Amino acid sequence: MNEEFKENIIVNLTFEFALKIIDFCNELDSRKKFALSNQLFKSGTSIGANTREAQNAESKADFIHKFKISAKEVEETEYWLLLCKHSSNLPDPAQLLSDLESIKRIISKIIGTSK
């Protein structure tokens, strides 16, 4: 973990989540679910990328905008994970969905208190 963001809970959570997404997508790839894996990889890792980018926002509006993008990526990621959950022969995303719910609440709170 980057020492610069050691005390930033949301940056840490989204980074750890991205690592778990990478592992989950590797499992999807091993099952030849490449299209699903690609979509999930993009949205699941984008949450953390936008959250981290927000740390160097040029303005309060830019900060909020980056977190709103993260919130959209949370929704897309949840969609792909729910498809996995309700499809047969795919890995169980239960822990990822639980982690994502925590991230979703924090991002929502950050947006709300930043306005």
XYZ file of N, CA, C and O in Angstrom:
460
model
N 0.843 -1.182 0.000
C 0.000 0.000 0.000
C 0.879 1.233 0.000
O 1.883 1.282 0.689
N 0.466 2.227 -0.721
C 1.202 3.482 -0.822
C 1.183 4.188 0.526
O 0.129 4.449 1.094
N 2.359 4.510 1.038
C 2.471 5.156 2.356
C 1.800 6.531 2.389
O 1.321 6.969 3.415
N 1.773 7.203 1.252
C 1.186 8.537 1.169
C -0.282 8.531 1.588
O -0.793 9.482 2.147
N -0.980 7.442 1.325
C -2.407 7.360 1.615
C -2.704 6.401 2.760
O -3.808 5.901 2.889
N -1.714 6.181 3.628
C -1.851 5.205 4.706
C -3.076 5.459 5.577
O -3.752 4.531 5.981
N -3.390 6.705 5.853
C -4.486 7.032 6.753
C -5.810 7.308 6.037
O -6.776 7.676 6.664
N -5.841 7.159 4.725
C -7.049 7.449 3.964
C -7.853 6.166 3.761
O -7.532 5.331 2.909
N -8.903 6.017 4.546
C -9.673 4.777 4.570
C -10.257 4.429 3.205
O -10.130 3.294 2.757
N -10.882 5.379 2.525
C -11.539 5.057 1.254
C -10.516 4.708 0.171
O -10.754 3.813 -0.644
N -9.387 5.380 0.157
C -8.340 5.036 -0.813
C -7.843 3.616 -0.540
O -7.691 2.814 -1.474
N -7.631 3.290 0.711
C -7.175 1.942 1.067
C -8.217 0.885 0.732
O -7.888 -0.164 0.169
N -9.467 1.144 1.084
C -10.530 0.176 0.804
C -10.687 -0.082 -0.689
O -10.852 -1.229 -1.112
N -10.658 0.975 -1.480
C -10.848 0.799 -2.916
C -9.637 0.136 -3.574
O -9.784 -0.609 -4.537
N -8.446 0.381 -3.036
C -7.246 -0.290 -3.538
C -7.325 -1.787 -3.252
O -7.090 -2.626 -4.137
N -7.659 -2.131 -2.017
C -7.801 -3.546 -1.641
C -8.920 -4.212 -2.442
O -8.794 -5.372 -2.847
N -10.004 -3.483 -2.668
C -11.102 -4.016 -3.463
C -10.632 -4.302 -4.888
O -10.969 -5.346 -5.458
N -9.857 -3.395 -5.460
C -9.342 -3.596 -6.822
C -8.488 -4.853 -6.897
O -8.568 -5.608 -7.882
N -7.681 -5.102 -5.883
C -6.875 -6.317 -5.862
C -7.759 -7.568 -5.841
O -7.474 -8.553 -6.535
N -8.833 -7.516 -5.069
C -9.770 -8.650 -5.021
C -10.483 -8.822 -6.362
O -10.741 -9.948 -6.796
N -10.798 -7.710 -7.014
C -11.432 -7.768 -8.338
C -10.492 -8.436 -9.345
O -10.924 -9.255 -10.166
N -9.226 -8.098 -9.279
C -8.243 -8.720 -10.179
C -8.259 -10.237 -9.995
O -8.313 -10.994 -10.976
N -8.232 -10.690 -8.753
C -8.271 -12.133 -8.483
C -9.560 -12.760 -9.000
O -9.544 -13.842 -9.599
N -10.680 -12.104 -8.754
C -11.974 -12.626 -9.192
C -12.020 -12.704 -10.719
O -12.506 -13.689 -11.284
N -11.505 -11.682 -11.382
C -11.491 -11.675 -12.849
C -10.576 -12.762 -13.400
O -10.880 -13.359 -14.446
N -9.483 -13.043 -12.711
C -8.627 -14.159 -13.119
C -9.392 -15.476 -13.062
O -9.242 -16.330 -13.935
N -10.222 -15.612 -12.042
C -11.058 -16.813 -11.932
C -12.071 -16.873 -13.081
O -12.303 -17.929 -13.671
N -12.681 -15.732 -13.406
C -13.610 -15.699 -14.544
C -12.886 -16.050 -15.844
O -13.420 -16.788 -16.678
N -11.677 -15.525 -16.007
C -10.891 -15.839 -17.210
C -10.600 -17.328 -17.297
O -10.648 -17.911 -18.385
N -10.299 -17.949 -16.174
C -10.005 -19.391 -16.180
C -11.243 -20.205 -16.597
O -11.108 -21.322 -17.079
N -12.417 -19.588 -16.429
C -13.666 -20.240 -16.849
C -14.116 -19.751 -18.230
O -15.232 -20.001 -18.652
N -13.226 -19.011 -18.887
C -13.445 -18.490 -20.238
C -14.629 -17.529 -20.330
O -15.319 -17.446 -21.334
N -14.830 -16.754 -19.281
C -15.872 -15.720 -19.235
C -15.203 -14.362 -19.460
O -15.276 -13.457 -18.640
N -14.535 -14.232 -20.604
C -13.680 -13.081 -20.875
C -14.440 -11.759 -20.954
O -13.974 -10.744 -20.442
N -15.596 -11.749 -21.616
C -16.353 -10.499 -21.768
C -16.803 -9.980 -20.399
O -16.645 -8.795 -20.088
N -17.334 -10.860 -19.586
C -17.776 -10.485 -18.235
C -16.572 -10.029 -17.396
O -16.631 -8.999 -16.716
N -15.498 -10.769 -17.482
C -14.291 -10.429 -16.738
C -13.768 -9.053 -17.122
O -13.400 -8.254 -16.261
N -13.759 -8.760 -18.406
C -13.255 -7.481 -18.893
C -14.093 -6.314 -18.360
O -13.547 -5.313 -17.891
N -15.411 -6.447 -18.429
C -16.302 -5.393 -17.941
C -16.131 -5.179 -16.437
O -16.043 -4.046 -15.965
N -16.087 -6.282 -15.699
C -15.943 -6.205 -14.246
C -14.582 -5.627 -13.858
O -14.493 -4.804 -12.945
N -13.546 -6.030 -14.584
C -12.210 -5.507 -14.301
C -12.173 -3.994 -14.469
O -11.665 -3.278 -13.607
N -12.740 -3.503 -15.554
C -12.723 -2.064 -15.833
C -13.470 -1.275 -14.757
O -12.951 -0.298 -14.213
N -14.690 -1.680 -14.464
C -15.480 -0.914 -13.492
C -14.964 -1.098 -12.069
O -14.892 -0.142 -11.295
N -14.575 -2.311 -11.718
C -14.137 -2.593 -10.354
C -12.836 -1.918 -9.969
O -12.649 -1.537 -8.812
N -11.930 -1.757 -10.929
C -10.668 -1.081 -10.630
C -10.791 0.433 -10.799
O -10.027 1.187 -10.195
N -11.756 0.861 -11.577
C -11.962 2.295 -11.802
C -12.438 3.011 -10.533
O -12.167 4.202 -10.358
N -13.121 2.296 -9.662
C -13.582 2.900 -8.403
C -12.392 3.492 -7.654
O -12.396 4.659 -7.267
N -11.375 2.696 -7.466
C -10.195 3.143 -6.744
C -9.391 4.181 -7.501
O -8.839 5.112 -6.901
N -9.322 4.032 -8.827
C -8.565 4.997 -9.622
C -9.174 6.394 -9.494
O -8.454 7.384 -9.307
N -10.485 6.485 -9.568
C -11.148 7.787 -9.441
C -11.098 8.318 -8.021
O -10.953 9.527 -7.806
N -11.186 7.430 -7.054
C -11.072 7.844 -5.654
C -9.685 8.416 -5.386
O -9.545 9.458 -4.756
N -8.691 7.745 -5.913
C -7.323 8.243 -5.723
C -7.105 9.549 -6.474
O -6.467 10.473 -5.965
N -7.647 9.632 -7.677
C -7.516 10.862 -8.453
C -8.157 12.038 -7.717
O -7.662 13.164 -7.772
N -9.245 11.780 -7.009
C -9.933 12.838 -6.257
C -9.043 13.445 -5.180
O -9.239 14.597 -4.787
N -8.054 12.691 -4.722
C -7.176 13.183 -3.665
C -6.345 14.381 -4.127
O -5.831 15.131 -3.306
N -6.212 14.547 -5.431
C -5.463 15.676 -5.989
C -6.364 16.549 -6.856
O -5.915 17.116 -7.853
N -7.610 16.636 -6.466
C -8.572 17.433 -7.228
C -8.158 18.896 -7.267
O -7.527 19.409 -6.335
N -8.523 19.546 -8.360
C -8.178 20.954 -8.539
C -9.115 21.895 -7.794
O -8.780 23.052 -7.560
N -10.294 21.390 -7.446
C -11.280 22.208 -6.735
C -12.236 21.282 -5.994
O -12.223 20.062 -6.200
N -13.072 21.879 -5.168
C -14.092 21.103 -4.462
C -15.037 20.443 -5.461
O -15.417 19.279 -5.296
N -15.396 21.177 -6.518
C -16.289 20.627 -7.548
C -15.636 19.434 -8.252
O -16.300 18.430 -8.536
N -14.352 19.545 -8.515
C -13.620 18.451 -9.158
C -13.565 17.244 -8.228
O -13.737 16.100 -8.668
N -13.338 17.491 -6.943
C -13.316 16.425 -5.934
C -14.651 15.674 -5.936
O -14.684 14.442 -6.011
N -15.740 16.418 -5.880
C -17.077 15.809 -5.882
C -17.308 15.050 -7.186
O -17.828 13.927 -7.179
N -16.907 15.644 -8.293
C -17.089 15.001 -9.600
C -16.375 13.647 -9.655
O -16.952 12.655 -10.138
N -15.144 13.578 -9.171
C -14.394 12.312 -9.179
C -15.091 11.264 -8.322
O -15.155 10.091 -8.683
N -15.630 11.689 -7.191
C -16.342 10.735 -6.346
C -17.677 10.319 -6.971
O -18.110 9.186 -6.779
N -18.298 11.201 -7.716
C -19.528 10.808 -8.420
C -19.221 9.781 -9.501
O -20.016 8.862 -9.732
N -18.084 9.924 -10.159
C -17.669 8.911 -11.127
C -17.435 7.586 -10.410
O -17.868 6.528 -10.880
N -16.777 7.642 -9.257
C -16.573 6.425 -8.457
C -17.910 5.782 -8.095
O -18.045 4.559 -8.159
N -18.882 6.605 -7.724
C -20.208 6.081 -7.360
C -20.860 5.382 -8.554
O -21.498 4.326 -8.395
N -20.705 5.933 -9.745
C -21.240 5.285 -10.952
C -20.550 3.948 -11.201
O -21.199 2.957 -11.563
N -19.243 3.921 -10.991
C -18.495 2.685 -11.189
C -18.888 1.634 -10.154
O -18.906 0.434 -10.450
N -19.225 2.074 -8.949
C -19.733 1.154 -7.926
C -21.007 0.481 -8.437
O -21.171 -0.741 -8.322
N -21.914 1.273 -8.997
C -23.176 0.723 -9.496
C -22.944 -0.277 -10.628
O -23.574 -1.341 -10.670
N -22.047 0.073 -11.549
C -21.767 -0.851 -12.649
C -21.131 -2.135 -12.136
O -21.499 -3.234 -12.558
N -20.193 -1.997 -11.210
C -19.531 -3.170 -10.637
C -20.542 -4.062 -9.929
O -20.507 -5.290 -10.069
N -21.441 -3.446 -9.195
C -22.485 -4.222 -8.503
C -23.325 -4.995 -9.515
O -23.674 -6.157 -9.277
N -23.632 -4.385 -10.631
C -24.408 -5.058 -11.679
C -23.703 -6.330 -12.158
O -24.296 -7.407 -12.213
N -22.409 -6.212 -12.488
C -21.665 -7.370 -12.993
C -21.553 -8.446 -11.922
O -21.664 -9.643 -12.219
N -21.342 -8.034 -10.671
C -21.248 -9.011 -9.594
C -22.579 -9.715 -9.354
O -22.606 -10.920 -9.076
N -23.672 -8.980 -9.467
C -24.998 -9.605 -9.312
C -25.274 -10.593 -10.440
O -25.904 -11.634 -10.217
N -24.804 -10.279 -11.636
C -24.934 -11.255 -12.736
C -24.193 -12.538 -12.377
O -24.713 -13.641 -12.609
N -23.008 -12.398 -11.828
C -22.244 -13.576 -11.409
C -22.987 -14.341 -10.322
O -23.077 -15.570 -10.360
N -23.523 -13.615 -9.368
C -24.237 -14.240 -8.248
C -25.430 -15.059 -8.729
O -25.694 -16.146 -8.216
N -26.142 -14.549 -9.714
C -27.370 -15.200 -10.154
C -27.194 -16.089 -11.376
O -28.181 -16.628 -11.883
N -25.960 -16.249 -11.833
C -25.673 -17.148 -12.952
C -25.122 -18.458 -12.410
O -24.492 -18.495 -11.365
N -25.363 -19.517 -13.142
C -24.832 -20.809 -12.701
C -23.377 -20.951 -13.154
O -22.952 -20.343 -14.133
N -22.641 -21.716 -12.425
C -21.257 -22.060 -12.748
C -20.284 -20.886 -12.743
O -19.293 -20.913 -13.470
N -20.565 -19.880 -11.967
C -19.635 -18.762 -11.827
C -19.223 -18.653 -10.363
O -19.956 -19.069 -9.465
N -18.044 -18.079 -10.102
C -17.593 -17.965 -8.711
C -18.537 -17.084 -7.886
O -19.203 -16.196 -8.427
N -18.570 -17.359 -6.605
C -19.449 -16.626 -5.690
C -18.850 -15.256 -5.357
O -17.763 -15.179 -4.785
N -19.572 -14.173 -5.673
C -19.059 -12.833 -5.397
C -19.532 -12.253 -4.061
O -19.468 -11.040 -3.856
N -20.005 -13.087 -3.146
C -20.614 -12.598 -1.901
C -19.705 -11.635 -1.137
O -20.159 -10.578 -0.693
N -18.438 -11.991 -0.975
C -17.536 -11.119 -0.222
C -17.301 -9.804 -0.956
O -17.261 -8.747 -0.346
N -17.179 -9.867 -2.272
C -17.004 -8.643 -3.059
C -18.225 -7.741 -2.941
O -18.091 -6.528 -2.814
N -19.404 -8.324 -2.970
C -20.634 -7.531 -2.828
C -20.698 -6.875 -1.450
O -21.119 -5.719 -1.332
N -20.272 -7.586 -0.435
C -20.244 -7.029 0.924
C -19.236 -5.877 1.012
O -19.544 -4.809 1.554
N -18.053 -6.087 0.466
C -17.031 -5.034 0.454
C -17.532 -3.814 -0.314
O -17.327 -2.671 0.103
N -18.184 -4.088 -1.431
C -18.680 -3.001 -2.281
C -19.749 -2.187 -1.571
O -19.805 -0.962 -1.716
N -20.574 -2.832 -0.767
C -21.619 -2.117 -0.020
C -20.988 -1.124 0.956
O -21.462 0.011 1.094
N -19.921 -1.521 1.615
C -19.208 -0.615 2.532
C -18.623 0.565 1.771
O -18.732 1.717 2.203
N -18.005 0.280 0.640
C -17.418 1.331 -0.194
C -18.502 2.289 -0.671
O -18.333 3.512 -0.638
N -19.617 1.733 -1.074
C -20.751 2.530 -1.570
C -21.239 3.511 -0.504
O -21.469 4.689 -0.786
N -21.375 3.030 0.725
C -21.835 3.894 1.824
C -20.843 5.018 2.097
O -21.241 6.171 2.306
N -19.568 4.698 2.101
C -18.545 5.722 2.383
C -18.509 6.764 1.271
O -18.461 7.967 1.544
N -18.530 6.317 0.027
C -18.504 7.257 -1.099
C -19.727 8.166 -1.062
O -19.621 9.373 -1.261
N -20.867 7.595 -0.779
C -22.096 8.388 -0.680
C -21.987 9.442 0.415
O -22.382 10.595 0.233
N -21.419 9.046 1.538
C -21.236 9.978 2.658
C -20.254 11.095 2.284
O -20.489 12.266 2.597
N -19.169 10.732 1.606
C -18.179 11.724 1.186
C -18.825 12.743 0.242
O -18.629 13.950 0.396
N -19.596 12.259 -0.714
C -20.268 13.168 -1.652
C -21.234 14.086 -0.901
O -21.244 15.288 -1.110
N -22.031 13.487 -0.026
C -23.016 14.264 0.726
C -22.415 15.330 1.616
O -22.915 16.462 1.673
N -21.339 14.992 2.298
C -20.731 15.980 3.206
C -19.854 16.997 2.470
O -19.554 18.053 3.025
N -19.482 16.687 1.239
C -18.642 17.610 0.462
C -19.438 18.699 -0.252
O -18.872 19.685 -0.676
N -20.740 18.481 -0.386
C -21.577 19.453 -1.104
C -21.813 20.696 -0.288
O -21.811 20.749 0.878
